Short mmCIF file of C-alpha atoms and ligand atoms in Angstrom, two decimals:
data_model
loop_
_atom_site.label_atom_id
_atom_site.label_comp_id
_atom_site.label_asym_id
_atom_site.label_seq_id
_atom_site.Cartn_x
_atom_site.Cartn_y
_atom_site.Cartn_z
CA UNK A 1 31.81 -28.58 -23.97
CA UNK A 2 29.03 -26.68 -22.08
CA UNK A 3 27.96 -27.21 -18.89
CA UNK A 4 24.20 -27.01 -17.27
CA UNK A 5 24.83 -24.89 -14.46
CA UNK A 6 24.74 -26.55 -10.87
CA UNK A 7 21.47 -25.65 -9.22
CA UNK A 8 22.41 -24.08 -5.79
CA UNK A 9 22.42 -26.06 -3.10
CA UNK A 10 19.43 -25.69 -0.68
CA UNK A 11 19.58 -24.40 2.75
CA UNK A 12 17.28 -26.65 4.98
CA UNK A 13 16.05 -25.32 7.84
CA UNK A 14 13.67 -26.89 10.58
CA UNK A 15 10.05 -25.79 10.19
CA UNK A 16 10.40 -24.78 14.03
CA UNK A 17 13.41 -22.21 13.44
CA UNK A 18 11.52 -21.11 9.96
CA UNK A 19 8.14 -20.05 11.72
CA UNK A 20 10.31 -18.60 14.38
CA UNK A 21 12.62 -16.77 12.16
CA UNK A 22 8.88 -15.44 10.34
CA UNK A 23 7.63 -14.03 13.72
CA UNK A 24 4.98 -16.60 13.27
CA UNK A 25 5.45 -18.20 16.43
CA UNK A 26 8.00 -19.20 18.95
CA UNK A 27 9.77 -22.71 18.60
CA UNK A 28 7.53 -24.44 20.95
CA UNK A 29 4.31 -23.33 19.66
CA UNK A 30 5.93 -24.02 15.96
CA UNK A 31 6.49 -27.07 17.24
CA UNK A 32 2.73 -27.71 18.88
CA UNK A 33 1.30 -26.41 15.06
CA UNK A 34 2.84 -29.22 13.21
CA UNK A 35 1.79 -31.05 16.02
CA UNK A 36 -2.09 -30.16 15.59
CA UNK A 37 -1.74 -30.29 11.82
CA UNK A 38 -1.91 -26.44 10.50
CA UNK A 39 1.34 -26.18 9.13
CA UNK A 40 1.42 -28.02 5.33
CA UNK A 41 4.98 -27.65 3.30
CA UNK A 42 3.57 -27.44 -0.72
CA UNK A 43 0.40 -28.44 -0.17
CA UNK A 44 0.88 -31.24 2.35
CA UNK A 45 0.24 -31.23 5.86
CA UNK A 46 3.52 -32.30 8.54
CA UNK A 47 3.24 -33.90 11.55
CA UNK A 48 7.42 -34.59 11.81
CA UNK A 49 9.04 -32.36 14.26
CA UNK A 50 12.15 -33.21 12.83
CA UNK A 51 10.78 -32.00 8.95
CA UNK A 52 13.50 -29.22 7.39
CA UNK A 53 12.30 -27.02 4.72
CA UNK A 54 14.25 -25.30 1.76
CA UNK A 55 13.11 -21.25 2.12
CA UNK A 56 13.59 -20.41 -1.55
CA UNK A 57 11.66 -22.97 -2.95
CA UNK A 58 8.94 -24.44 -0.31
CA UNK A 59 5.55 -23.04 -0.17
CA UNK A 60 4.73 -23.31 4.05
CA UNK A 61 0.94 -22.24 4.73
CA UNK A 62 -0.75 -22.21 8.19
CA UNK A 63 -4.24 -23.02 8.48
CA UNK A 64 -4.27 -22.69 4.77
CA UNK A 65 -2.52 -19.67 4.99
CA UNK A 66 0.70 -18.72 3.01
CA UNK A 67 3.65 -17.71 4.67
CA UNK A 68 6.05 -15.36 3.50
CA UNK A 69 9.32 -13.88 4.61
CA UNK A 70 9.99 -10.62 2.22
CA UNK A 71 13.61 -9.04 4.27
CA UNK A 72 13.75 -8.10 0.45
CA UNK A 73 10.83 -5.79 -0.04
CA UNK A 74 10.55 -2.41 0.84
CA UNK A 75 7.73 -0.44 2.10
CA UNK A 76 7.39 3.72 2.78
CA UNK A 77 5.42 6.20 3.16
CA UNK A 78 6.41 9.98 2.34
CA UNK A 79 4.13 13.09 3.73
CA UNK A 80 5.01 14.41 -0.09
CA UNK A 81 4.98 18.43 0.08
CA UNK A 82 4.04 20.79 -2.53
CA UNK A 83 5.84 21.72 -5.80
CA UNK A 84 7.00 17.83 -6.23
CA UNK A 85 6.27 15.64 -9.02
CA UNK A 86 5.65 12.09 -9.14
CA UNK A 87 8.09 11.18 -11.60
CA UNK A 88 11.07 9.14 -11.59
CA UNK A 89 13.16 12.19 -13.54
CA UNK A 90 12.46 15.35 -14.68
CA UNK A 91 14.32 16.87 -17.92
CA UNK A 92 13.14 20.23 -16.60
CA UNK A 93 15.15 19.59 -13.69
CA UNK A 94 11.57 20.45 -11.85
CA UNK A 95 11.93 18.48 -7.62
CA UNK A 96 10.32 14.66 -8.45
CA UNK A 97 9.76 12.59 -4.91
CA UNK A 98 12.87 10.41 -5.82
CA UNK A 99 15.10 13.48 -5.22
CA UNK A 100 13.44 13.84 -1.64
CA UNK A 101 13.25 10.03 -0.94
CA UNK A 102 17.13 9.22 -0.84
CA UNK A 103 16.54 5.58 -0.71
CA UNK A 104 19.27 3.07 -1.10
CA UNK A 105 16.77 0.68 -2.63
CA UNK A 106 15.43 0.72 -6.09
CA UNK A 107 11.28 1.59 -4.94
CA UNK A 108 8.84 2.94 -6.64
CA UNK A 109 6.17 5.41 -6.20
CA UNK A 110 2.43 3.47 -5.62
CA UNK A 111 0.11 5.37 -7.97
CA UNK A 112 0.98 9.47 -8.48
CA UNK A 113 -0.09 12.78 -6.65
CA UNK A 114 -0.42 15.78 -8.25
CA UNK A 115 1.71 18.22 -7.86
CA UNK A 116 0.47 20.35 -6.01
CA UNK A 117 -1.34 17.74 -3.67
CA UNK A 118 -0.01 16.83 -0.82
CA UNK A 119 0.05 14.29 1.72
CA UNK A 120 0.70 10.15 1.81
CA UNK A 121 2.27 8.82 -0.99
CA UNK A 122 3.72 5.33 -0.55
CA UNK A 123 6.51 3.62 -2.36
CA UNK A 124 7.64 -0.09 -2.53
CA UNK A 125 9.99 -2.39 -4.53
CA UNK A 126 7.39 -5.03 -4.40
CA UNK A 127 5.82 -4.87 -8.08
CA UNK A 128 2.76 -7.44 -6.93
CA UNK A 129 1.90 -5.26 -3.90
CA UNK A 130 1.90 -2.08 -5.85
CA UNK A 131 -0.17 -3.42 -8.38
CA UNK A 132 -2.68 -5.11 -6.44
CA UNK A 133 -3.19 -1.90 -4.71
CA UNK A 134 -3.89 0.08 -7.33
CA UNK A 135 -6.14 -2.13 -8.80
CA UNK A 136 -10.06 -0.99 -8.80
CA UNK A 137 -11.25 -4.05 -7.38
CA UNK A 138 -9.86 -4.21 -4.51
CA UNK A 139 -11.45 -0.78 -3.59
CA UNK A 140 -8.51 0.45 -1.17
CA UNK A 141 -9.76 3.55 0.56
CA UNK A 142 -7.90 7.10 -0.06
CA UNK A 143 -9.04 10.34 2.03
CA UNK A 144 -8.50 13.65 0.96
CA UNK A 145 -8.58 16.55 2.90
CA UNK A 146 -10.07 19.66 -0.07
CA UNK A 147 -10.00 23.08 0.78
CA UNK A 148 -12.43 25.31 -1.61
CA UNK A 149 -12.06 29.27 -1.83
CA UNK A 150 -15.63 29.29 -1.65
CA UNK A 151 -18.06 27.42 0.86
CA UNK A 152 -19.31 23.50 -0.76
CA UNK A 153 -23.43 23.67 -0.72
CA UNK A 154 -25.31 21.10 1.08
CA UNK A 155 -26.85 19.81 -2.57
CA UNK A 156 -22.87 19.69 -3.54
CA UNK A 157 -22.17 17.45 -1.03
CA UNK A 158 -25.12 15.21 -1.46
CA UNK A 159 -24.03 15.03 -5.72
CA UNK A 160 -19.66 14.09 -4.42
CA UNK A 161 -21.69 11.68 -2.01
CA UNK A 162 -24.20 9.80 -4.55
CA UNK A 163 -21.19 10.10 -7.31
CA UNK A 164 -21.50 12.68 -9.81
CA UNK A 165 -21.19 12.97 -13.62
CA UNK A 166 -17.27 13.93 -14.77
CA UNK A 167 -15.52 13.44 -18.57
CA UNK A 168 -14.61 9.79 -17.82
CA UNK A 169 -17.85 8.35 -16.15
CA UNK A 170 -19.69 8.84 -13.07
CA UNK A 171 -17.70 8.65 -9.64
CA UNK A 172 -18.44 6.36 -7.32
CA UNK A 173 -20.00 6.98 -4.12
CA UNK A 174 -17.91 9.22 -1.46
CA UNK A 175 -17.59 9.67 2.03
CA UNK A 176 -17.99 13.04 2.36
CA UNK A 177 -17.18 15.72 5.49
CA UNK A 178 -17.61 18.70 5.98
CA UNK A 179 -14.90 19.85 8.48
CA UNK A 180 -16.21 21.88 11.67
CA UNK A 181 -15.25 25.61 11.90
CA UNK A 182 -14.28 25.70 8.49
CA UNK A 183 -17.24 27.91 6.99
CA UNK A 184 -18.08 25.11 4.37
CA UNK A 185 -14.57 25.29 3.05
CA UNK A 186 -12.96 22.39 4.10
CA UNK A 187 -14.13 18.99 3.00
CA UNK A 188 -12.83 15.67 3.35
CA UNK A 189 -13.85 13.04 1.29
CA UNK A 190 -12.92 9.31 1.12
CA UNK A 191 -12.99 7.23 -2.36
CA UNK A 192 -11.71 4.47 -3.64
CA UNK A 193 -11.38 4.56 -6.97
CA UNK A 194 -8.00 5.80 -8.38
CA UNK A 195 -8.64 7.75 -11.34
CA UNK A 196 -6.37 10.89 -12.48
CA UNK A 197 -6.82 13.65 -10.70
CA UNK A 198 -10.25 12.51 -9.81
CA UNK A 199 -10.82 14.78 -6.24
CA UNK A 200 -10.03 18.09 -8.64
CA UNK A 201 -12.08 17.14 -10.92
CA UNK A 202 -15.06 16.38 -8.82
CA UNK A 203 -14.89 20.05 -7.45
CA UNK A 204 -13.87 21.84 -10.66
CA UNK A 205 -17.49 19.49 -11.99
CA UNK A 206 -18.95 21.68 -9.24
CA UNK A 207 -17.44 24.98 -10.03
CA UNK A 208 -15.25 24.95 -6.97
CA UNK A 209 -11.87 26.06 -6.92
CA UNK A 210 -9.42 23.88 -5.16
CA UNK A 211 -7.09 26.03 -3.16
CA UNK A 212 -5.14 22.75 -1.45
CA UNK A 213 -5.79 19.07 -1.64
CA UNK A 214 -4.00 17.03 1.06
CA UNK A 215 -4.30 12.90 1.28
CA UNK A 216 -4.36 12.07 4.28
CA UNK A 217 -4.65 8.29 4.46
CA UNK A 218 -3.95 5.53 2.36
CA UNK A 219 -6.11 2.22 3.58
CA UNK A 220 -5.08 2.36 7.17
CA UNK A 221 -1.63 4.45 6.66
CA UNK A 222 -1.60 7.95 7.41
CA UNK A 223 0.93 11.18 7.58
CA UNK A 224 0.54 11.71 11.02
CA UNK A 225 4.09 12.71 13.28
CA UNK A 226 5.49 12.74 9.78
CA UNK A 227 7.03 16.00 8.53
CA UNK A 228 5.95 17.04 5.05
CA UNK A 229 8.83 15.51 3.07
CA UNK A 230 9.83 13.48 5.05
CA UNK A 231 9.64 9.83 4.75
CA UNK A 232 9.56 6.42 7.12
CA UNK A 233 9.12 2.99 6.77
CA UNK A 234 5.49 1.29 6.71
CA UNK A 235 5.21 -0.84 10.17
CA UNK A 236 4.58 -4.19 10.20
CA UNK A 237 0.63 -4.10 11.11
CA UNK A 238 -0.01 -1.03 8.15
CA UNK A 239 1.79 -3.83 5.73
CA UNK A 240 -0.07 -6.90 7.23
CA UNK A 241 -3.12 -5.15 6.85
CA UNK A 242 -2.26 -3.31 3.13
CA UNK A 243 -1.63 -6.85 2.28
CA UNK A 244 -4.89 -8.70 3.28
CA UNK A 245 -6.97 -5.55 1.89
CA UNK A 246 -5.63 -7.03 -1.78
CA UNK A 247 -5.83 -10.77 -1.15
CA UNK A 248 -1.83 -11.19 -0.34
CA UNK A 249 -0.32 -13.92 1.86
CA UNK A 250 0.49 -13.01 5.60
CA UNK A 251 3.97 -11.39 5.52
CA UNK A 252 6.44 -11.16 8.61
CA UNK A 253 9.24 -9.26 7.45
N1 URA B 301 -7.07 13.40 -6.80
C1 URA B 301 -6.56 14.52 -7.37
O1 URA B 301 -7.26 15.33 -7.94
N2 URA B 301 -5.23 14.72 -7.26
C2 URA B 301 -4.40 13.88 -6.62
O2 URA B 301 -3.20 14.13 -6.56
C3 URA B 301 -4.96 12.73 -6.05
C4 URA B 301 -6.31 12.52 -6.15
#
């Protein structure tokens, strides 16, 4: 005879401990948000102290807001050097970023960089996040740092700024830089649309060549104190505010 499998049995906690444990607040002030009516369980507001929730399977929000504790998710950023590909294997047995990463979790690369760009390249386990991210509407900002062999014209600037005609459609517009003391060669240029090799395009469009091509920020993360290929986790602010930029509940991992 078959069985139906036992559902587990849940692990109650007190709301109290549970906003504590989520870095939402201490127990006390837990305790004085139930009391004021901002925390609901599934929908419905709590006023008992004494209330104990099930973690896996209770929705908490405060002040409408979800809360979510995600120990499980993962969240880096590598300063990805040249000659890398952003692959998970290679047949041609060419460097991919997994090789560099050395991650005990299974994460995945968040969009791809060339190979030859360099720069901030993040990676997460947390399929929702990554997608949301890369999604157009949600307009996350990338900067690039381009370096030209030849100097970028003032009307060249003005055409990456207004968005400019390439193969796939007209860009949309740039922030565009030029960098002091670089003779016109240096440019950097924020966008946030995510299309394939989109920054070298723009300045091949132009008739530039593009002798590097660094990103240097992803929304608010960036590559600074970290050593091309090297690799560190995402704090809790750059994932807090990654997370409202795409329309996420409030983590506190
Ligand atoms: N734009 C490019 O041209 N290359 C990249 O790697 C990223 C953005």
């Amino acid at each position: 005879m078959k069985r139906t499998p036992k559902p587990e049995p849940a692990e109650l906690i007190r709301i109290n401990r549970y906003l504590s444990m989520c870095g939402v607040a201490s127990r006390r002030k837990a305790d004085e948000m139930v009391l004021e009516g901002k925390v609901e369980i599934n929908h419905k507001v709590v006023r008992d102290l004494g209330t104990k929730i099930d973690p896996r399977r209770d929705k908490i929000y405060i002040n409408g807001k979800q809360i979510v504790q995600v120990h499980d998710f993962v969240y880096l950023v590598m300063n990805k050097p040249r000659d890398t590909i952003t692959t998970l294997s290679d047949e041609r047995g060419r460097t991919t970023v997994m090789k560099l990463l050395h991650s005990k979790h299974r994460v995945y690369p968040i969009g791809r960089l060339d190979r030859n760009t360099t720069g901030v390249l993040l990676f997460t386990n947390d399929g929702e996040f990554a997608n949301r991210l890369m999604h157009p509407k949600f307009e996350i900002q990338k900067s690039y740092l381009v370096t030209c062999e030849t100097a970028v014209t003032f009307e060249h600037v003005d055409q990456l700024r207004k968005g400019m005609r390439i193969e796939d459609g007209k860009t949309a517009p740039a922030e565009v830089y030029v960098m002091p003391h670089s003779k016109g060669k240096e440019i950097g240029i924020i966008i946030h649309e995510g299309r394939n090799r989109q920054v070298r395009r723009m300045f091949e469009a132009l008739g530039y060549v593009v002798k590097k091509l660094d990103r240097v920020a992803y929304g608010p993360v960036t590559k600074e104190g970290l050593a091309r290929g090297a690799t560190r986790s995402l704090t809790r602010p750059e994932v807090r505010k990654l997370r409202e930029l795409t329309g996420m509940p409030e983590v506190q991992p």
